[in-house]
């Protein structure tokens, strides 16, 4: 289980969110609180939007807390919409190409969760990536494969439908194979202005997903960024939260 | 285009082959002589046989010449059959999972060459890897995919047939897609006692492949290990060379 | 605070100690039990003796649990005396040159502890490394500097005197500077046959140091290698334990 | 011998200089033309000024051409004054802490050259770094040590005097030790507005150092950034070039 956070609002230096809060993502990488896996040290990544159309990306296999580049980049890069992710591998190797966020044109995606017994499904899931998208497959994670399936299922036209269709396809495959381990999928997507956050599990234990509105920005993430947790709420399991400007709109899936 | 070498004979410390000859593989990594690409600095790898059934493996993304671990390992690991490879990427990223040699059970494989316009064929080629072998796909190289196709095509029963079948499958795909860039395939395989070296190209320019018999060992590789080149011969293009004990036997393919 | 273990006895594959015990060092790297710092993910290292005079060395900046090279090396390297260390940095950067064990000719050294306010002492401590040893300074850790001081203080002639002299020198410097943070030093040294283990702190909280004799080998380390801890004893604080053949002899320091 | 370039002028995306010119620094990393060493693959680094007082820094041990992070950062970071460096080690290990540019408060420094027989001088040179600057010593290169000596010698007050004093100190040490290998020092310094470029060697073979004024910017570097070399001039050996706004002023040293 990984940890991630997304920011949208007034442009700020990334360090204000990544390092300064008392339970910042970097702090969570060493000691997650709302998770069974407390260490997230199998690589990390950043994606941020600026004047360019496609987002900037930075992926690294060192633990986030010990990467001196990250410290400097977070002090010098400003953004009004960015994603950050610290990884605890559920199987795929520690490689940059397995680090979130994943990108497709102007889209970013990151994920916390897992496909139950993914090893038994990988062959079939990768076959769902159509030929024209196959060149975007960089690594070996379930997360990236799901992302490309969502693109294939019309993410750019209708994110909600694409997400639902994709999860249903995977649930079907799991059912056919008789896999009873859960499909857990807590994730966020953006194309640079809106964001879509998803909290889903096929069982009762959807990974945590918090959000909070501040004066000039919103934050969504696996955990509150402060130890108090004051004012943070959870997305309901089985829901998609659309974030536009600084407002949240929740819809049930399926 | 990569550079590689394989050793079979009296067990020796790896450094005797990797570092000490005047045109050793480490020297070739900085200045290949028989190649258009002179720098091979996109990762490297070792595979060696010892008392264990499956080979030892070491893959690293640093240039081979600057890896202090390699220096120490090569001074302390002894083997009577080992492979070493320095990589110059033809596209796939610099990641350990893209470094040769690749392994499957007790088999090792490494490769210098490329599939013309692989990006256009990757989707189709990966579909040739059957479900039961798919879990062995670690990275994104054409080389590893070809290796798994060879396993699927009966490598363990009959290497020559498996190699020919696989190359034919790929040539067919290239033909169907109208790809005119060549398929170049200079490679070596072993299961721990015999070795099979292949020199092939669909055009007139098969990558170089040298071999030499010494008193108590044989060496096969992209280049002679000494600057003089005395006593080194080339495998004929379109041929498979079987190395058993210290003897070479060449057969035309197809 | 780091975690480490040392093995001496019948030659074994390293994996038998590094991976297989239920509280192996790799397990400790994710969840140390006898330590305030539970994650040791700032690099790791191995040093092992074989037929060569000088030990083999392997250092890596990835967390030990995610290094696929380590898994293979530990399955293929056999040794009758080896050191392994997982690092939790007390300040110096995550670099291979800062990973233990450190070596000098046939000697190996590794350490868990720290010099109180080392940043204020570093200049002075490095000045204690004599010119003829300075070329052996690879990284920036307090540990490596102390090791070279011990060499300068006659480690090769009399380890106990060298250790005591060095610790006294540092304690004097700390006293002169008015530093009240403790000097903690739990470490082990070997030249390939004997081992010297030290447990020391200038305050009441010497880091843990366990040892156990088995039928054909001994193990010394920061923690017992099994969760039960049965049969493991601690070295007394302020003592040096000399391990020769499979026997332990403890002496008070100073 | 390394390769480097510095840019000053209208803020641009770094990629316009690092990747797009036909003999860009990334191109030079694979095939330097004005150098005996043609491959610069032992790490690289960036330093850039923006709204923050201290510069941003990015150091990596992979060859520059294969770092996907660099590609994205160079597309997303804009600067009006930046340094970039590709390293070919003259001895110190491939570690981030040995990658240029080095920084001290708002200052940046990078270097191509070497101190003849540095191994024999390192102990003495490091003793010239005063205690209050010692905490800024991160790695083990001669370059960083010289930089800290220059800071100690008043770089912030008078760069020309600091450079001259430092080079004289080193030349004296070399003389005293009877070292006849040359001191080569082609480097550049900035505090965020002016730049000082130095071309010096104690023998007749000062490393190359080119500069060119464009409409809205200037570039200084080891080699022209275009294969034609039109309009590029060399700094005279033994001279310091001060770059203020877009003008160059050359002064003889000593």
XYZ file of C-alpha atoms in Angstrom, chain C residues 69-201:
133
model
C 21.188 -8.290 -6.764
C 21.481 -8.922 -3.051
C 19.034 -11.801 -3.293
C 21.094 -13.504 -5.965
C 24.479 -12.737 -4.415
C 23.329 -14.088 -1.070
C 22.273 -17.326 -2.768
C 25.606 -17.723 -4.555
C 28.282 -16.410 -2.216
C 29.525 -18.741 0.500
C 31.659 -17.593 3.374
C 32.881 -18.691 6.778
C 33.193 -15.136 8.081
C 31.028 -12.288 6.896
C 29.594 -8.952 7.956
C 26.268 -7.411 6.891
C 24.923 -3.968 7.733
C 21.713 -2.001 7.081
C 21.999 1.719 7.536
C 19.815 4.401 9.084
C 21.709 7.582 8.445
C 22.546 9.918 11.307
C 23.417 12.667 8.857
C 25.811 11.691 6.086
C 24.211 11.240 2.688
C 22.907 8.001 1.186
C 25.892 7.042 -0.942
C 27.751 3.794 -1.428
C 30.864 5.351 0.035
C 28.961 5.886 3.280
C 27.818 2.280 3.559
C 29.392 -0.162 5.984
C 31.360 -2.350 6.265
C 34.497 -0.307 5.673
C 37.691 -2.046 4.720
C 41.398 -1.477 5.124
C 43.637 -4.130 3.590
C 42.338 -7.383 5.055
C 40.356 -5.622 7.824
C 36.629 -5.054 7.967
C 34.753 -2.741 10.310
C 31.113 -1.867 10.836
C 29.363 0.261 13.370
C 26.073 1.232 14.939
C 26.068 4.391 16.964
C 27.077 7.974 16.579
C 29.364 10.708 17.751
C 27.286 13.365 19.506
C 27.173 16.561 17.417
C 29.538 15.065 14.892
C 29.100 18.084 12.617
C 30.970 20.159 15.149
C 33.744 17.621 15.488
C 34.181 16.456 11.932
C 36.948 18.897 11.037
C 38.960 17.902 14.075
C 38.302 14.185 13.733
C 39.349 14.123 10.095
C 42.586 15.849 11.106
C 43.358 12.787 13.219
C 43.587 10.665 10.077
C 47.275 10.697 9.178
C 48.405 11.537 5.663
C 49.402 7.975 4.778
C 45.877 6.716 5.538
C 44.005 9.612 3.998
C 43.627 7.943 0.637
C 41.441 5.327 2.336
C 38.853 7.952 3.281
C 36.059 7.314 0.773
C 32.949 8.890 2.243
C 31.865 11.338 4.917
C 30.682 9.208 7.838
C 31.878 9.454 11.414
C 32.163 5.646 11.341
C 34.770 5.532 8.595
C 36.772 8.318 10.212
C 36.835 6.440 13.528
C 37.940 3.282 11.721
C 40.888 5.077 10.144
C 41.779 6.574 13.504
C 41.835 3.052 14.933
C 44.133 1.941 12.139
C 46.366 4.920 12.925
C 46.281 3.934 16.581
C 47.661 0.486 15.946
C 44.653 -1.660 15.152
C 46.827 -4.201 13.401
C 49.095 -4.625 16.441
C 46.616 -4.481 19.307
C 42.917 -3.967 18.564
C 41.915 -3.375 22.174
C 44.446 -0.610 22.677
C 43.588 0.947 19.312
C 39.880 1.010 20.133
C 40.418 2.456 23.589
C 42.889 5.070 22.404
C 40.539 6.190 19.645
C 37.467 6.424 21.837
C 39.471 8.373 24.396
C 40.661 10.808 21.750
C 37.098 11.450 20.647
C 35.808 11.751 24.199
C 38.525 14.320 24.852
C 37.543 16.344 21.801
C 33.907 16.235 22.849
C 34.831 17.312 26.359
C 36.935 20.199 25.074
C 34.088 21.395 22.874
C 31.597 21.040 25.713
C 29.525 18.497 23.807
C 27.197 16.584 26.073
C 25.460 14.375 23.519
C 26.723 10.832 23.981
C 29.335 8.901 22.031
C 27.743 5.579 21.135
C 29.832 2.895 19.589
C 28.679 -0.635 19.024
C 30.873 -2.172 16.423
C 32.800 -5.156 15.158
C 36.183 -5.644 13.552
C 37.906 -8.570 11.891
C 41.016 -9.363 9.904
C 39.596 -12.587 8.587
C 39.978 -15.000 11.492
C 39.365 -13.376 14.904
C 36.602 -10.843 15.498
C 36.415 -8.046 18.079
C 32.959 -6.773 19.057
C 32.595 -3.586 21.099
C 29.624 -2.277 23.046
C 30.157 1.172 24.410
C 28.359 4.381 25.215
